[in-house]
Short mmCIF file of C-alpha atoms in Angstrom, two decimals:
data_model
loop_
_atom_site.label_atom_id
_atom_site.label_comp_id
_atom_site.label_asym_id
_atom_site.label_seq_id
_atom_site.Cartn_x
_atom_site.Cartn_y
_atom_site.Cartn_z
CA MET O 3 0.00 0.00 0.00
CA GLY O 4 2.83 2.37 0.89
CA SER O 5 4.56 1.69 -2.43
CA LYS O 6 1.34 2.41 -4.36
CA LYS O 7 0.81 5.68 -2.49
CA ASN O 8 4.41 6.78 -3.13
CA LYS O 9 3.90 6.17 -6.85
CA ILE O 10 0.71 8.24 -6.80
CA LEU O 11 2.47 11.08 -4.97
CA PHE O 12 5.38 10.95 -7.44
CA ILE O 13 2.96 11.19 -10.37
CA LEU O 14 1.21 14.06 -8.58
CA PHE O 15 4.56 15.83 -8.17
CA LEU O 16 5.36 15.44 -11.89
CA TYR O 17 1.89 16.75 -12.70
CA HIS O 18 2.50 19.75 -10.43
CA LEU O 19 5.87 20.43 -12.08
CA PHE O 20 4.29 20.30 -15.52
CA ILE O 21 1.70 22.87 -14.46
CA THR O 22 4.53 24.96 -12.95
CA VAL O 23 6.06 25.22 -16.41
CA CYS O 24 2.64 26.14 -17.84
CA SER O 25 2.19 28.78 -15.12
CA TYR O 26 5.64 30.20 -15.86
CA GLN O 27 4.94 30.37 -19.60
CA TYR O 28 1.61 32.05 -18.90
CA ALA O 29 3.35 34.63 -16.70
CA LEU O 30 5.89 35.37 -19.43
CA ASN O 31 3.07 36.29 -21.80
CA HIS O 32 1.06 38.24 -19.23
CA MET O 33 2.91 40.87 -17.24
CA GLY O 34 1.29 40.42 -13.86
CA ASP O 35 1.82 39.95 -10.15
CA SER O 36 4.70 37.45 -10.49
CA HIS O 37 6.93 40.04 -12.16
CA PHE O 38 6.06 42.58 -9.47
CA TYR O 39 6.92 40.15 -6.66
CA TRP O 40 10.27 39.42 -8.31
CA GLY O 41 11.11 43.12 -8.62
CA GLU O 42 10.81 43.29 -12.42
CA THR O 43 8.20 46.05 -12.54
CA ILE O 44 9.61 48.12 -9.66
CA ASP O 45 13.18 48.89 -8.64
CA VAL O 46 13.26 46.85 -5.43
CA LEU O 47 16.98 47.42 -4.87
CA LYS O 48 16.44 51.16 -4.38
CA HIS O 49 14.89 50.17 -1.06
CA SER O 50 16.33 48.48 1.97
CA TRP O 51 15.19 45.00 2.98
CA LEU O 52 13.30 46.32 6.01
CA ASP O 53 11.27 48.69 3.83
CA PHE O 54 9.17 45.66 2.89
CA ALA O 55 8.58 44.39 6.44
CA HIS O 56 4.82 44.98 6.22
CA PHE O 57 1.53 43.10 5.76
CA GLY O 58 0.17 42.06 2.37
CA ASN O 59 2.10 42.30 -0.89
CA ASP O 60 5.19 43.70 0.82
CA THR O 61 5.60 40.43 2.69
CA LEU O 62 6.43 38.66 -0.57
CA LEU O 63 8.90 41.37 -1.55
CA PHE O 64 10.49 40.97 1.88
CA ILE O 65 10.79 37.20 1.37
CA ASN O 66 12.13 37.56 -2.18
CA TYR O 67 14.49 40.51 -1.57
CA PRO O 68 17.69 38.48 -0.86
CA LEU O 69 17.11 36.29 -3.94
CA ILE O 70 16.41 39.33 -6.12
CA LYS O 71 19.57 41.00 -4.85
CA LEU O 72 21.58 37.87 -5.69
CA GLY O 73 20.22 37.98 -9.24
CA VAL O 74 18.37 34.67 -9.04
CA PRO O 75 16.25 34.27 -12.23
CA ILE O 76 12.48 34.41 -11.96
CA PHE O 77 12.03 30.79 -13.08
CA ILE O 78 13.84 29.65 -9.92
CA GLY O 79 11.40 31.81 -7.98
CA PHE O 80 8.52 30.00 -9.68
CA LEU O 81 10.07 26.66 -8.79
CA LEU O 82 10.58 27.60 -5.13
CA TYR O 83 7.02 28.87 -4.72
CA SER O 84 5.73 25.83 -6.58
CA ILE O 85 7.46 23.52 -4.09
CA VAL O 86 5.84 25.40 -1.19
CA GLY O 87 2.50 25.05 -2.97
CA PHE O 88 3.07 21.32 -3.44
CA PHE O 89 3.83 20.93 0.28
CA GLY O 90 0.52 22.71 0.88
CA ILE O 91 -1.27 20.17 -1.32
CA LEU O 92 0.43 17.30 0.53
CA LYS O 93 -0.62 18.80 3.89
CA ALA O 94 -4.20 19.22 2.63
CA MET O 95 -4.17 15.58 1.51
CA GLN O 96 -2.95 14.51 4.94
CA TRP O 97 -5.83 16.47 6.45
CA ALA O 98 -8.32 14.81 4.09
CA GLU O 99 -6.99 11.32 4.86
CA ARG O 100 -7.18 11.98 8.59
CA VAL O 101 -10.70 13.42 8.71
CA THR O 102 -12.24 10.93 6.29
CA GLN O 103 -10.21 7.98 7.63
CA ASN O 104 -9.74 6.90 4.00
CA LYS O 105 -13.46 6.18 3.61
CA LEU O 106 -13.86 8.15 0.39
CA GLN O 107 -13.40 5.13 -1.83
CA TYR O 108 -15.48 4.40 -4.93
CA LYS O 109 -14.81 1.14 -6.79
CA GLY O 110 -11.25 1.07 -5.52
CA VAL O 111 -10.55 4.72 -6.41
CA ASN O 112 -9.69 7.13 -3.59
CA LEU O 113 -11.69 10.27 -4.39
CA ILE O 114 -9.28 12.35 -2.29
CA TYR O 115 -6.68 12.06 -5.04
CA LEU O 116 -9.19 13.19 -7.68
CA VAL O 117 -9.96 16.38 -5.72
CA PHE O 118 -6.27 17.20 -5.47
CA LEU O 119 -5.76 16.70 -9.19
CA LEU O 120 -7.96 19.68 -10.06
CA PRO O 121 -5.87 21.80 -12.48
CA ASN O 122 -6.93 25.16 -11.02
CA LEU O 123 -5.52 24.18 -7.62
CA HIS O 124 -2.17 23.25 -9.12
CA PHE O 125 -2.03 26.23 -11.46
CA TRP O 126 -2.32 28.75 -8.65
CA THR O 127 -0.16 26.84 -6.16
CA ALA O 128 2.53 26.56 -8.85
CA THR O 129 2.86 30.28 -9.48
CA LEU O 130 5.10 32.95 -8.02
CA GLY O 131 2.65 34.78 -5.82
CA LYS O 132 0.60 34.78 -2.65
CA GLU O 133 -1.47 31.71 -3.46
CA PRO O 134 1.14 28.97 -2.75
CA LEU O 135 1.97 30.49 0.65
CA VAL O 136 -1.68 31.11 1.55
CA PHE O 137 -2.77 27.60 0.57
CA PHE O 138 0.11 26.11 2.55
CA GLY O 139 -1.00 28.20 5.54
CA LEU O 140 -4.63 27.12 5.22
CA ALA O 141 -3.69 23.45 4.85
CA ALA O 142 -1.42 23.65 7.91
CA VAL O 143 -4.20 25.23 9.99
CA PHE O 144 -6.83 22.74 8.81
CA TYR O 145 -4.52 19.83 9.61
CA ALA O 146 -3.70 21.22 13.07
CA LEU O 147 -7.41 21.66 13.84
CA ALA O 148 -8.10 18.05 12.88
CA SER O 149 -5.11 16.54 14.69
CA ASN O 150 -4.77 18.95 17.66
CA LYS O 151 -1.12 19.47 16.72
CA TYR O 152 -0.45 23.17 17.23
CA LYS O 153 3.25 23.04 18.10
CA THR O 154 4.49 21.86 14.71
CA VAL O 155 6.70 24.02 12.49
CA SER O 156 4.24 23.76 9.60
CA PHE O 157 1.33 25.08 11.69
CA VAL O 158 3.26 27.98 13.23
CA LEU O 159 4.79 28.98 9.87
CA GLY O 160 1.53 28.48 7.98
CA ALA O 161 -0.59 30.48 10.42
CA PHE O 162 2.05 33.24 10.52
CA LEU O 163 2.15 33.52 6.71
CA LEU O 164 -1.63 33.52 6.55
CA VAL O 165 -1.93 36.42 9.02
CA LEU O 166 0.85 38.39 7.33
CA ILE O 167 -0.16 37.94 3.70
CA ARG O 168 -3.94 37.74 3.85
CA PRO O 169 -5.28 38.79 7.25
CA HIS O 170 -8.84 38.82 5.87
CA VAL O 171 -8.54 35.10 5.05
CA ALA O 172 -7.16 34.44 8.55
CA LEU O 173 -10.08 36.47 9.94
CA MET O 174 -12.68 34.47 8.01
CA LEU O 175 -11.14 31.14 8.99
CA PHE O 176 -10.74 32.12 12.65
CA MET O 177 -14.33 33.42 12.73
CA THR O 178 -15.54 30.11 11.28
CA VAL O 179 -13.64 28.04 13.82
CA ILE O 180 -14.90 30.12 16.74
CA ILE O 181 -18.52 29.90 15.57
CA VAL O 182 -18.31 26.11 15.20
CA PHE O 183 -16.50 25.55 18.49
CA LEU O 184 -18.62 27.91 20.60
CA PHE O 185 -21.85 26.26 19.47
CA HIS O 186 -20.58 22.69 19.65
CA LYS O 187 -17.85 22.28 22.22
CA LYS O 188 -19.01 21.31 25.71
CA TRP O 189 -17.46 24.30 27.46
CA SER O 190 -18.89 25.99 30.51
CA ILE O 191 -20.52 29.42 30.17
CA SER O 192 -17.50 31.11 31.78
CA GLN O 193 -15.13 29.31 29.38
CA LYS O 194 -17.21 30.36 26.39
CA VAL O 195 -17.26 33.98 27.59
CA LYS O 196 -13.46 34.05 28.08
CA ILE O 197 -12.78 32.37 24.75
CA GLY O 198 -15.34 34.58 23.02
CA LEU O 199 -13.80 37.78 24.38
CA GLY O 200 -10.30 36.65 23.44
CA ALA O 201 -11.55 35.73 19.97
CA LEU O 202 -13.20 39.14 19.54
CA ALA O 203 -9.96 40.91 20.44
CA PHE O 204 -7.96 38.83 17.95
CA MET O 205 -10.58 39.25 15.23
CA ALA O 206 -10.60 43.02 15.84
CA LEU O 207 -6.84 43.06 15.22
CA LEU O 208 -7.22 41.04 12.01
CA PHE O 209 -10.10 43.26 10.89
CA TYR O 210 -8.02 46.39 11.52
CA SER O 211 -5.17 44.90 9.44
CA THR O 212 -7.64 44.10 6.67
CA LEU O 213 -8.94 47.68 6.58
CA GLN O 214 -5.39 49.01 6.41
CA LEU O 215 -4.52 46.75 3.47
CA ALA O 216 -7.72 47.77 1.69
CA LYS O 217 -6.74 51.42 2.24
CA ILE O 218 -10.02 52.09 4.05
CA TYR O 219 -8.10 52.91 7.27
CA TYR O 220 -11.08 53.30 9.59
CA PHE O 221 -14.42 51.55 9.98
CA ASN O 222 -17.27 53.23 8.16
CA TRP O 223 -19.95 51.10 6.51
CA SER O 224 -20.76 53.53 3.69
CA ARG O 225 -17.04 53.93 2.99
CA ILE O 226 -16.62 50.13 2.83
CA GLN O 227 -19.58 49.86 0.42
CA TYR O 228 -18.07 52.60 -1.74
CA TYR O 229 -14.73 50.80 -1.96
CA ASN O 230 -16.47 47.50 -2.71
CA GLU O 231 -18.44 49.02 -5.59
CA PHE O 232 -15.32 50.78 -6.85
CA SER O 233 -13.47 47.44 -6.79
CA ILE O 234 -16.22 45.71 -8.79
CA ARG O 235 -16.45 48.56 -11.35
CA SER O 236 -12.66 48.42 -11.83
CA PHE O 237 -13.12 45.02 -13.52
CA LYS O 238 -15.60 46.39 -16.08
CA HIS O 239 -13.09 46.57 -18.93
CA SER O 240 -11.42 43.25 -18.16
CA GLY O 241 -11.72 40.33 -20.57
CA SER O 242 -14.08 38.25 -18.44
CA TYR O 243 -16.10 40.86 -16.56
CA VAL O 244 -19.18 39.71 -14.64
CA PRO O 245 -21.86 42.36 -13.85
CA MET O 246 -22.05 41.46 -10.15
CA LEU O 247 -23.75 44.74 -9.19
CA ASP O 248 -26.77 43.69 -11.26
CA TYR O 249 -27.07 40.26 -9.62
CA THR O 250 -28.96 39.06 -6.58
CA ILE O 251 -26.90 37.42 -3.82
CA PRO O 252 -27.80 33.82 -4.89
CA HIS O 253 -26.85 34.70 -8.50
CA LYS O 254 -23.58 36.26 -7.30
CA LEU O 255 -22.74 33.11 -5.34
CA GLU O 256 -23.53 30.93 -8.37
CA ALA O 257 -21.32 33.07 -10.59
CA PHE O 258 -18.45 33.10 -8.13
CA LEU O 259 -18.49 29.38 -7.32
CA PHE O 260 -19.43 27.80 -10.66
CA GLN O 261 -18.66 30.09 -13.58
CA PRO O 262 -17.46 29.77 -16.26
CA LEU O 263 -19.41 26.70 -17.39
CA PHE O 264 -19.13 24.96 -20.77
CA PHE O 265 -21.42 27.34 -22.69
CA GLU O 266 -19.32 30.30 -21.49
CA ALA O 267 -15.92 28.87 -22.51
CA HIS O 268 -14.15 30.71 -25.33
CA SER O 269 -10.53 29.52 -25.01
CA LEU O 270 -8.53 26.48 -23.91
CA LEU O 271 -8.04 27.89 -20.40
CA SER O 272 -11.72 28.75 -20.00
CA MET O 273 -12.63 25.28 -21.31
CA LEU O 274 -10.44 23.68 -18.63
CA ALA O 275 -11.96 26.00 -16.03
CA SER O 276 -15.48 25.11 -17.18
CA PHE O 277 -14.72 21.38 -16.96
CA GLU O 278 -13.51 21.81 -13.38
CA ASN O 279 -16.47 24.02 -12.50
CA GLY O 280 -18.82 21.38 -13.91
CA ILE O 281 -17.35 18.81 -11.53
CA VAL O 282 -17.59 21.25 -8.60
CA LEU O 283 -21.22 22.05 -9.48
CA LEU O 284 -22.13 18.36 -9.75
CA ILE O 285 -20.63 17.61 -6.31
CA HIS O 286 -22.55 20.55 -4.80
CA LEU O 287 -25.83 19.39 -6.35
CA LEU O 288 -25.37 15.79 -5.16
CA ALA O 289 -24.47 17.01 -1.66
CA LEU O 290 -27.50 19.32 -1.57
CA TYR O 291 -29.71 16.42 -2.59
CA MET O 292 -28.31 14.26 0.21
CA ILE O 293 -28.71 17.08 2.74
CA SER O 294 -32.29 17.83 1.70
CA THR O 295 -33.39 14.18 1.70
CA ARG O 296 -31.29 12.70 4.51
CA PHE O 297 -30.34 15.66 6.72
CA SER O 298 -31.34 13.99 9.98
CA LYS O 299 -29.25 10.95 9.12
CA ILE O 300 -26.04 12.81 8.29
CA GLN O 301 -23.76 13.32 11.26
CA TRP O 302 -21.99 16.66 10.81
CA GLN O 303 -18.50 16.57 12.31
CA ASP O 304 -16.61 19.74 13.26
CA TRP O 305 -14.21 19.55 10.30
CA MET O 306 -17.16 19.34 7.88
CA LYS O 307 -18.86 22.35 9.44
CA ILE O 308 -15.62 24.37 9.33
CA ALA O 309 -14.90 23.53 5.68
CA VAL O 310 -18.44 24.34 4.48
CA LEU O 311 -18.99 27.43 6.65
CA PHE O 312 -15.55 28.85 5.75
CA THR O 313 -16.43 28.54 2.06
CA PHE O 314 -19.79 30.24 2.61
CA ILE O 315 -18.35 33.15 4.63
CA ALA O 316 -15.45 33.65 2.21
CA SER O 317 -17.78 33.54 -0.81
CA LEU O 318 -20.09 36.16 0.76
CA LEU O 319 -17.10 38.46 1.22
CA TYR O 320 -15.53 37.99 -2.20
CA ILE O 321 -18.74 38.55 -4.17
CA GLN O 322 -18.70 42.07 -2.71
CA ARG O 323 -15.25 42.80 -4.17
CA TYR O 324 -14.65 40.84 -7.38
CA ALA O 325 -16.27 40.74 -10.82
CA ASN O 326 -13.96 38.75 -13.08
CA LEU O 327 -14.07 35.03 -13.95
CA GLY O 328 -10.27 34.68 -13.78
CA ILE O 329 -10.19 36.25 -10.33
CA PHE O 330 -13.03 33.95 -9.28
CA MET O 331 -10.98 30.87 -10.25
CA ARG O 332 -7.91 32.23 -8.52
CA THR O 333 -9.68 33.19 -5.30
CA LYS O 334 -11.89 30.18 -4.65
CA MET O 335 -8.90 27.85 -5.01
CA GLN O 336 -8.11 28.78 -1.39
CA PHE O 337 -11.08 26.98 0.11
CA ILE O 338 -12.88 24.86 -2.53
CA PRO O 339 -10.64 21.74 -2.07
CA PHE O 340 -11.48 21.58 1.64
CA GLU O 341 -15.19 22.07 0.98
CA LEU O 342 -15.23 19.41 -1.75
CA ILE O 343 -13.81 16.83 0.65
CA ALA O 344 -16.55 17.72 3.15
CA LEU O 345 -19.28 17.52 0.48
CA LEU O 346 -18.00 14.19 -0.84
CA TYR O 347 -18.11 12.90 2.73
CA VAL O 348 -21.72 14.13 3.01
CA ILE O 349 -22.54 12.21 -0.18
CA LYS O 350 -20.77 9.13 1.19
CA LEU O 351 -22.75 9.31 4.44
CA GLY O 352 -25.99 9.88 2.58
CA LEU O 353 -25.43 6.87 0.33
CA ALA O 354 -24.41 4.71 3.29
CA LYS O 355 -27.62 5.62 5.18
CA SER O 356 -29.65 4.97 2.04
CA ASN O 357 -28.15 1.52 1.55
CA ALA O 358 -28.68 0.69 5.23
CA THR O 359 -32.41 1.40 4.99
CA ASN O 360 -32.90 -0.61 1.77
#
């Protein structure tokens, strides 16, 4: 069994490397974030290293500064970030194996491996940018929550990177965990009050960091709405603009989570994206059917609640800010793999209950 798994992981690694090359070639033809993070669109060396010791994008410039100064080529940067992204995928797979106890088998095929073969996941974890570091951080946190291992290097590093690079993602995940734990854990009232107050203080800090990165600087609801609308309108002249301001919330969620679909594909990349979105949509529909017909028979574990609620909270936030199909694919990669594992487990439980009653 160990030999078979090692072969699968080796094939997965080769697959990830292949997509790394594709991601690199794509970046060469599209001057984007990768070139900025490697100091090719700004003169990084006019600054000192400590000038980039800040939250957000500057964190990546801080990490890359020594390599840029040494003249390391950008392809090596892609390879290094791709390796971090692959470690994130491995950690997410370890989480999936632990929480499902390898019960996601269908006719001898482990469905966990199919989820972690999704090309969008590999494309964005194989690029030079925030995504490989963020996904590694999320996977490390998810694994620690499932295994109660909070003193590992991967968890400390992953959580630290998550807070530094995308405090809003850390905020959404932390909020999800607190909601699930406060309503489920058998803590006393005094414990829940203490934990709740501590959580509020930490979330306030993350929220403040998020406002600073968004250049809103202070809390004002009308100001936040203005910046959200401005962000959406800024995508209007992009190649795959979605008129999110004209949509209802359910329509916005559908667009964010499942578009583009086959009838909207107009290129090879959009065709690949539509194929993946079709699979994601099918899993959601099957899971919704199981939930609606067998809800009382499905035992919701904490990890399932966290994965699904995190996706819902994150989706509600991002539909207020983004209006571009490419950005949708890039953004939802952060949480969709975790949710898909939870939904597949819901389907598995639903089918098992159905077979038991027949």
